[in-house]
CSV table of C-alpha atoms in Angstrom, one decimal:
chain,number,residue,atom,x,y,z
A,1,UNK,CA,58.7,134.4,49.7
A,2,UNK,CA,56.5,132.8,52.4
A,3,UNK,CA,54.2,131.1,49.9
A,4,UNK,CA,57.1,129.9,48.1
A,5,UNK,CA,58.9,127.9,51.5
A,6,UNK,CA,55.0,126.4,51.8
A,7,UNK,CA,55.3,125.2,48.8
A,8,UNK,CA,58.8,123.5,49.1
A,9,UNK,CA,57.5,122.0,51.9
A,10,UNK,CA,54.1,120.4,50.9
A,11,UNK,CA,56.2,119.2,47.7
A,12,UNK,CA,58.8,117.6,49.9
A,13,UNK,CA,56.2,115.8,51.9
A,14,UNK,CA,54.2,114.8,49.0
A,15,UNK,CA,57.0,113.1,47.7
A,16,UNK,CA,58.1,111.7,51.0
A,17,UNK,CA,54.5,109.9,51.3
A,18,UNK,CA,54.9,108.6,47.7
A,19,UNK,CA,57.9,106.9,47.9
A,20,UNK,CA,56.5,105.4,51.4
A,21,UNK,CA,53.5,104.1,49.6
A,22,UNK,CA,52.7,101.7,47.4
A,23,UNK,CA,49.8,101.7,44.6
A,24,UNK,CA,47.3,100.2,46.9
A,25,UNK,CA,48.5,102.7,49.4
A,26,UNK,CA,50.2,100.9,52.1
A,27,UNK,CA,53.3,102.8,53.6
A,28,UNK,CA,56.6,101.4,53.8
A,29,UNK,CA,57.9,101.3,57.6
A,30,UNK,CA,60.2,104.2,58.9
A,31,UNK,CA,63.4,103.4,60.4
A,32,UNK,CA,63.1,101.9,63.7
A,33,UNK,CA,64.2,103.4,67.1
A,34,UNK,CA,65.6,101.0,70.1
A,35,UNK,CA,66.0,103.0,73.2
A,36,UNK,CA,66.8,101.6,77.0
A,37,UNK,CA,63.2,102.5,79.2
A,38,UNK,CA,64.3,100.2,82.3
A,39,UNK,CA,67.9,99.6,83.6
A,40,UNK,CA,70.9,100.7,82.7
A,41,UNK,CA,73.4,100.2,79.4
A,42,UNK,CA,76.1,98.9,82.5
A,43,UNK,CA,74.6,95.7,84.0
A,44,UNK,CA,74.8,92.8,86.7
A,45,UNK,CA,73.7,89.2,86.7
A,46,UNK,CA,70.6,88.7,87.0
A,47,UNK,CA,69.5,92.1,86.4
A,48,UNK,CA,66.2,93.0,84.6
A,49,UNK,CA,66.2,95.5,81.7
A,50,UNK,CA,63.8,96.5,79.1
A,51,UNK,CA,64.1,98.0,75.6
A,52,UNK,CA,61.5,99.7,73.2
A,53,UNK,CA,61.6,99.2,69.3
A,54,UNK,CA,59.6,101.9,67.6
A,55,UNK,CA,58.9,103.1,63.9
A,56,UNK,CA,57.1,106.1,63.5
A,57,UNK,CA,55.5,105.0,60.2
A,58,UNK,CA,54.3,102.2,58.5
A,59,UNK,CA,51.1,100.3,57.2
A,60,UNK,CA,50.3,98.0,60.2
A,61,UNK,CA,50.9,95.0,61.3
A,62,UNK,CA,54.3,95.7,61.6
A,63,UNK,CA,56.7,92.7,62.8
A,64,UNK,CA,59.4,93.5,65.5
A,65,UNK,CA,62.6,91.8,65.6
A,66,UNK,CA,65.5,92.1,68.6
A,67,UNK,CA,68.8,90.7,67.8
A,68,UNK,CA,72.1,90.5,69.7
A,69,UNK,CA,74.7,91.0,67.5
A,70,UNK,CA,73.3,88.6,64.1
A,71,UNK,CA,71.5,86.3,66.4
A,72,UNK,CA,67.9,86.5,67.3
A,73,UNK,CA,66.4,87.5,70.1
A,74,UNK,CA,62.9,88.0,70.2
A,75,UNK,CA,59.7,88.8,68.1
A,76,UNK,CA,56.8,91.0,68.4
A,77,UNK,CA,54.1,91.3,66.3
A,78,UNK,CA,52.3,94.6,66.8
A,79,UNK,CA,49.0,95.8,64.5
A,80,UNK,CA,48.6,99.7,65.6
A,81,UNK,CA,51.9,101.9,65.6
A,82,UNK,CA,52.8,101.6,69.2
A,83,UNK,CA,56.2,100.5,70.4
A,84,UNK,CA,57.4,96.8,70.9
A,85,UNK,CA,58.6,96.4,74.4
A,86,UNK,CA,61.1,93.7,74.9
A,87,UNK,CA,62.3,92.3,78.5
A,88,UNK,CA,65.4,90.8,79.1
A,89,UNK,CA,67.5,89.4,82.0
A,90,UNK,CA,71.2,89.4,82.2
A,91,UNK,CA,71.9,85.7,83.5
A,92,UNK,CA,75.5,85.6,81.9
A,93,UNK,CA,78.3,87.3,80.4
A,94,UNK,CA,77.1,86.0,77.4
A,95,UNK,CA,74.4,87.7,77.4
A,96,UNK,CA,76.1,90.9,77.2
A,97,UNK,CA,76.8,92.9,74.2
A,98,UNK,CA,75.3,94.6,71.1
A,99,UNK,CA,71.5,95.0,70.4
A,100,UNK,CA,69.9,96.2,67.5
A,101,UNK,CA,66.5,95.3,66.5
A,102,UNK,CA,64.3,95.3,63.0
A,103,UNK,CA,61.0,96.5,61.9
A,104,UNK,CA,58.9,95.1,59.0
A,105,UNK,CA,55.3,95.0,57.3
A,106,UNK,CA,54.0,92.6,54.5
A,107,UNK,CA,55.2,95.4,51.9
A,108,UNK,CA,58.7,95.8,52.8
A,109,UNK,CA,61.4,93.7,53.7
A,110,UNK,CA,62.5,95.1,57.2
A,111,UNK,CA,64.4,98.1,58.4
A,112,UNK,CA,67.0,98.5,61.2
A,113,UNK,CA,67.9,100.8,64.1
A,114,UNK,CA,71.2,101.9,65.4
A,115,UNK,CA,72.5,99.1,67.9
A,116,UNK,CA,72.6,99.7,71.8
A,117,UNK,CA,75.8,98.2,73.7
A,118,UNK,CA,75.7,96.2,77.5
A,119,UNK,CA,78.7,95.6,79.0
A,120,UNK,CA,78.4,93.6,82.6
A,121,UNK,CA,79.5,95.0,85.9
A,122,UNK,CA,80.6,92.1,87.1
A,123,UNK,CA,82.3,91.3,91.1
A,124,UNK,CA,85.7,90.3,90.9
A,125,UNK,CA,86.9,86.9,91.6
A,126,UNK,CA,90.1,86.1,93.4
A,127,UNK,CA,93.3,87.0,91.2
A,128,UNK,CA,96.0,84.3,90.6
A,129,UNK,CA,98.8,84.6,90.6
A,130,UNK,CA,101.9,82.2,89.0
A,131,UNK,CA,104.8,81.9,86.9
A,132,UNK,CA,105.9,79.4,84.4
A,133,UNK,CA,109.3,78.5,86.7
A,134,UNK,CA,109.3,78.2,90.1
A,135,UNK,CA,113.3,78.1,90.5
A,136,UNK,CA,115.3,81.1,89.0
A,137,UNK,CA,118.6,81.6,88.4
A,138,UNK,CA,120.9,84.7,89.7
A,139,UNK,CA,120.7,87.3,86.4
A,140,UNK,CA,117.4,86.1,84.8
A,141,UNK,CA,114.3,88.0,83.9
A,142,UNK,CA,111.5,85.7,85.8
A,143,UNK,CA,107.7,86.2,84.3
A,144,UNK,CA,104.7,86.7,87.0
A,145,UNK,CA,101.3,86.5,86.1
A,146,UNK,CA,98.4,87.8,87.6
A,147,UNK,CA,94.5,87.2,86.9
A,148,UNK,CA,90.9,87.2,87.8
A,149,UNK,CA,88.6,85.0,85.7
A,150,UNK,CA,85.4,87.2,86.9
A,151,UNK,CA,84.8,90.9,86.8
A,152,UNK,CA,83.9,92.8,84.3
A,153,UNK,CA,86.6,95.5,82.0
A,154,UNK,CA,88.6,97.3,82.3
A,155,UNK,CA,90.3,95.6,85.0
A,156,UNK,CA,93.9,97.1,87.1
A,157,UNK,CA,96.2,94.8,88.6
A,158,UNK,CA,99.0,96.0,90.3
A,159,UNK,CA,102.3,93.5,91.5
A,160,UNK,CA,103.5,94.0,94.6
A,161,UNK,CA,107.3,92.6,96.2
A,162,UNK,CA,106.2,92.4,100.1
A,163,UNK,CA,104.0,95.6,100.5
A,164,UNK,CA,106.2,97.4,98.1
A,165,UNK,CA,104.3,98.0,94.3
A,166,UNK,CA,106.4,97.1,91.7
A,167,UNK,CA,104.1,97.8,88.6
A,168,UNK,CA,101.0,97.9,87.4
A,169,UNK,CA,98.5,97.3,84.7
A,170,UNK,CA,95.4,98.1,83.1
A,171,UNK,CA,94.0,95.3,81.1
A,172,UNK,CA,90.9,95.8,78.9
A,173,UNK,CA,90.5,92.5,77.3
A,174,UNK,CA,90.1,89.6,79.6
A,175,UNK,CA,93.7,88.3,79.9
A,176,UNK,CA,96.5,87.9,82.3
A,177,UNK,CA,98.5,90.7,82.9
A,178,UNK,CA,102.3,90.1,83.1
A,179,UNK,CA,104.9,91.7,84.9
A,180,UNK,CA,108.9,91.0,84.8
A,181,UNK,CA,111.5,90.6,87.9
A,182,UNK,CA,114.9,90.6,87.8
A,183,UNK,CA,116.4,87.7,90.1
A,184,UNK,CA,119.7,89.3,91.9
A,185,UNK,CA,119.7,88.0,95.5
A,186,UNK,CA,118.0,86.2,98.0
A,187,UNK,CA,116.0,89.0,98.8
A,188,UNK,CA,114.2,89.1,95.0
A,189,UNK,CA,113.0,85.6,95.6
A,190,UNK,CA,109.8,86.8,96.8
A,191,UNK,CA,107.2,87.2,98.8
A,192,UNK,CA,105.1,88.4,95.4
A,193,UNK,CA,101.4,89.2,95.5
A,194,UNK,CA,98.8,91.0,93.0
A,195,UNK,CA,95.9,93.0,93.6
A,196,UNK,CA,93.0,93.2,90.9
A,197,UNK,CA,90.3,95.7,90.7
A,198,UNK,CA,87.7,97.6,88.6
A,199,UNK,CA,84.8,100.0,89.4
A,200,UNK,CA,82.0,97.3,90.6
A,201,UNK,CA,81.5,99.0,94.0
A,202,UNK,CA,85.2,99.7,94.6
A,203,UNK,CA,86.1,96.5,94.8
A,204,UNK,CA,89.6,95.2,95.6
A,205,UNK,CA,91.0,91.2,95.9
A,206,UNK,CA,94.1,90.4,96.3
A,207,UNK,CA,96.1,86.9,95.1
A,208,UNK,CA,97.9,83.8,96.2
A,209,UNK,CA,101.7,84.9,97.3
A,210,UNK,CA,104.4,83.3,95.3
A,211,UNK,CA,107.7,83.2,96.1
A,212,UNK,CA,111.0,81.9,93.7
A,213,UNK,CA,113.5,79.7,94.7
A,214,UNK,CA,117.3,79.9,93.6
A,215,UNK,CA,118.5,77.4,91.8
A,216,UNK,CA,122.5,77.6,92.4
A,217,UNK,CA,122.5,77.6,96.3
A,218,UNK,CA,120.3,77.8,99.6
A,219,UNK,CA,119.5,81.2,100.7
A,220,UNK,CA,118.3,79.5,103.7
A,221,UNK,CA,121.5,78.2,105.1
A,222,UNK,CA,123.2,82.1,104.8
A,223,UNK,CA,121.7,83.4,107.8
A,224,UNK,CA,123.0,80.7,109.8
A,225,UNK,CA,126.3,80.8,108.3
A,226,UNK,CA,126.4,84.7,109.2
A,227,UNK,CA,125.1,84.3,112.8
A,228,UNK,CA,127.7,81.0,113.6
A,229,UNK,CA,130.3,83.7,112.6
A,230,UNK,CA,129.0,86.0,114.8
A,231,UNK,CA,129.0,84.0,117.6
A,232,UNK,CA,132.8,82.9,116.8
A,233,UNK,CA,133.9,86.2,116.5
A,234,UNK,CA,131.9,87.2,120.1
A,235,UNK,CA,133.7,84.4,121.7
A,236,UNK,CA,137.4,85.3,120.5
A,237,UNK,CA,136.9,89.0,121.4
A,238,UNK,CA,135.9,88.1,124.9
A,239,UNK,CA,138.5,85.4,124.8
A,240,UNK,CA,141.1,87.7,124.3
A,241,UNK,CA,139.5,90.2,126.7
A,242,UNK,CA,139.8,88.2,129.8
A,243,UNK,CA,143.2,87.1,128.8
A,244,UNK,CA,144.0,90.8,128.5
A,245,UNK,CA,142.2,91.8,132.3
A,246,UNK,CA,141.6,88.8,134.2
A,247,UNK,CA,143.7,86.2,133.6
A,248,UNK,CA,147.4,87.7,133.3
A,249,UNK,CA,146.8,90.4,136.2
A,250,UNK,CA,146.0,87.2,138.2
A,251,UNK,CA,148.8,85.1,137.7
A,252,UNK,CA,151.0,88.2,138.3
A,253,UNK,CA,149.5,88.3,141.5
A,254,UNK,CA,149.8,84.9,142.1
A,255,UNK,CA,153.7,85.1,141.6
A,256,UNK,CA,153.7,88.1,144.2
A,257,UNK,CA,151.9,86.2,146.5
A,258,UNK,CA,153.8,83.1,146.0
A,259,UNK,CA,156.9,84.9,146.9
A,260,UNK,CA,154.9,86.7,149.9
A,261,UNK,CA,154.6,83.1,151.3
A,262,UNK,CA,158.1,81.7,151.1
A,263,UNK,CA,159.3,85.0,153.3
A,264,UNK,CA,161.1,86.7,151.0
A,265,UNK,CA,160.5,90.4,150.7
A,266,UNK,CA,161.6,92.1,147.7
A,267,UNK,CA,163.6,95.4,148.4
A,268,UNK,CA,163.5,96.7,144.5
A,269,UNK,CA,160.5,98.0,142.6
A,270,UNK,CA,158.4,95.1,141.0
A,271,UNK,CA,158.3,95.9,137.7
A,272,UNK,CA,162.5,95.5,137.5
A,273,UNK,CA,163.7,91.9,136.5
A,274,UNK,CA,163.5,88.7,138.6
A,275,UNK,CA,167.3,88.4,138.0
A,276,UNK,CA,168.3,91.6,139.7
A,277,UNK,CA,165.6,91.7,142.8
A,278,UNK,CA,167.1,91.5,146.3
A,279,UNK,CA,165.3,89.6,148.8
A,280,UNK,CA,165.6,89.6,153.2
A,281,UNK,CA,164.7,86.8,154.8
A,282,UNK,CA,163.6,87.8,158.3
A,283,UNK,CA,163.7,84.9,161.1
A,284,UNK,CA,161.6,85.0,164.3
A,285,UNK,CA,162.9,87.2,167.1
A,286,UNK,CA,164.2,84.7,170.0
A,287,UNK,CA,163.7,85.8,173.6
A,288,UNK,CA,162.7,89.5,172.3
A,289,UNK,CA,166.5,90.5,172.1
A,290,UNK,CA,167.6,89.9,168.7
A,291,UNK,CA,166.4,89.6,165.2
A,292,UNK,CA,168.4,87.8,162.1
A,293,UNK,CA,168.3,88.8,158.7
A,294,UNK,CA,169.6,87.3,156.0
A,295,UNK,CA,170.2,88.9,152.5
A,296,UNK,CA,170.8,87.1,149.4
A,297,UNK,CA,170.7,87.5,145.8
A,298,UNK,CA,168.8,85.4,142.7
A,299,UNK,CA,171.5,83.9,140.7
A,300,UNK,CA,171.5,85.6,137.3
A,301,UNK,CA,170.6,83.1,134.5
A,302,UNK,CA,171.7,85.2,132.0
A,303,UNK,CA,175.0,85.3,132.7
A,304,UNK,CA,175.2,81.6,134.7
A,305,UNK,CA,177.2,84.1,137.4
A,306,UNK,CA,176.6,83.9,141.3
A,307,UNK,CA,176.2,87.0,143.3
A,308,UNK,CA,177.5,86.7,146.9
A,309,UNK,CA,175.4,85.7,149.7
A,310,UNK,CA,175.2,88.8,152.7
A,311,UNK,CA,174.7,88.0,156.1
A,312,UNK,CA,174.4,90.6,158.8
A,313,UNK,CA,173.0,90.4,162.4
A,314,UNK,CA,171.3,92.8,164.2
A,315,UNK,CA,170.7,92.9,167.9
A,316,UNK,CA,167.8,95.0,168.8
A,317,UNK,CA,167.8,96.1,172.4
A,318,UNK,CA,165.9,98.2,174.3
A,319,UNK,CA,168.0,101.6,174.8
A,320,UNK,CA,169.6,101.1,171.5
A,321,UNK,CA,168.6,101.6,168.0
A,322,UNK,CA,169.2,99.1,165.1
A,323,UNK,CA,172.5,99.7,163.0
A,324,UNK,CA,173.0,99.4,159.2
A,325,UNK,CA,173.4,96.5,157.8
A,326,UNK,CA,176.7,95.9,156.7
A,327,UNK,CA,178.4,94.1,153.7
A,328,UNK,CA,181.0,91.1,154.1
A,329,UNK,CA,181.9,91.4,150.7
């Protein structure tokens, strides 16, 4: 069994170095290998990487050839079976993307190796942020867009109404993302902003703000029209306030007063009517002996009637006390 798997073998690799050779017995290169030795497969600008093109076999001088994507890069011409080392700077974004490179001797017309992919980790730029209408109308869906012309993919913006967010998107190919508001109110006119980032060193910008203007009316004059009312409303409230607690309990006074002044003293309660209150009428005491009062009654409008003057006189003396007053009805 033993000498029987040796045998397989050196038959396998017999064969294997007569299908690489050729009558003169010049071998036919192997497939080719391109492998990263410097840098990484996630670049920046200006970053320096390097990439080695090896085949394992092959009848010297073998000819090296790096392409990105069906474009060519570089040559290398190399006359012993080391690798070709090819260096490379990233100075744009268009230098990013597939490489693959070939391998090839005077016998054979080239083989190539699996391809190695750069993308570029690129800083964002500033996002902008716009919108094909700048006046919207109450009920309709108004479009915001939203983005940065640097930085490399996947990029996440997210909208935000004030600091509120209102959604958010993950864009992998290098266009705007779009978001949708619905114009109600006032208060949907905006401020609008959008924030853009991607994992270059956590980095985060935000945009321009942007705000909508309504097209029927002017959400500016609303306020004023709501605080003018205010005001009017504050100044008929205390209006009727100091009607209510100032100004009739003053003239009420004033009447009392007024009829203070004239002399007359009311004998009734106040609060009965002016057409049944009976006044006195006191005059100055002559000589300390006497006092005259005189009573007399309003004349009642009411009933265009007149009540009865009353006159009484009191003398006031020393030993003797005042008497009633009496009626000369």
């Amino acid at each position: 069994m033993y000498f029987l798997t040796i045998l397989l073998f050196s038959y396998f690799h017999v064969s294997q170095q007569i299908q690489n050779a050729t009558a003169d017995g010049r071998e036919i290169p192997s497939n080719p290998i391109l492998t990263l030795v410097q840098g990484t497969l996630e670049v920046m600008l200006n970053q320096n990487v390097s990439l080695s093109c090896h085949s394992a076999s092959g009848s010297p001088p073998l000819k090296y050839t790096l392409f990105k994507a069906s474009q060519m890069v570089s040559i290398l011409n190399k006359t012993d079976l080391m690798p070709a080392l090819f260096n490379l700077t990233i100075n744009s974004a268009s230098d990013v993307g597939e490489y693959k490179c070939k391998v090839e001797n005077e016998i054979h017309g080239g083989k190539y190796s699996r391809s190695l992919n750069f993308t570029l980790k690129e800083p964002l730029s500033k996002p902008v942020l716009s919108s094909p209408i700048s006046q919207a109308k109450k009920g309709q869906n108004a479009t915001l867009s939203c983005l940065s012309e640097k930085g490399h993919l996947p990029i996440t913006y997210t909208f935000f109404k004030g600091k509120q967010s209102i959604s958010q998107v993950k864009m992998k190919k290098k266009e705007a993302a779009v978001t949708f508001v619905l114009i109600n109110s006032c208060s949907d006119l905006g401020t609008y902003k959008c924030r853009a980032e991607n994992n270059f060193r956590n980095t985060t910008k935000y945009s321009n703000s942007f705000n909508f203007t309504l097209a029927e009316e002017s959400c500016d004059s609303q306020p004023w029209i709501i605080f003018l009312g205010l005001i009017l409303l504050a100044f008929v409230i205390g209006f009727a306030l100091a009607i209510r607690f100032f100004i009739i309990p003053s003239c009420k006074a004033g009447k009392f007063r007024s009829a203070s002044s004239t002399g007359l003293t009311s004998t009734d309660k106040v609060e009965e009517s002016e057409n049944y209150v009976t006044y006195a009428e006191i005059k100055p005491i002559q000589k300390q002996e006497c006092a005259v009062f005189s009573v007399s009654r309003r004349e009642d409008e009411t009933e265009k009637r007149e009540s009865p003057t009353i006159y009484s006189q009191v003398v006031i003396r020393d030993d003797i006390q005042a008497g009633p007053l009496h009626s000369l009805e």
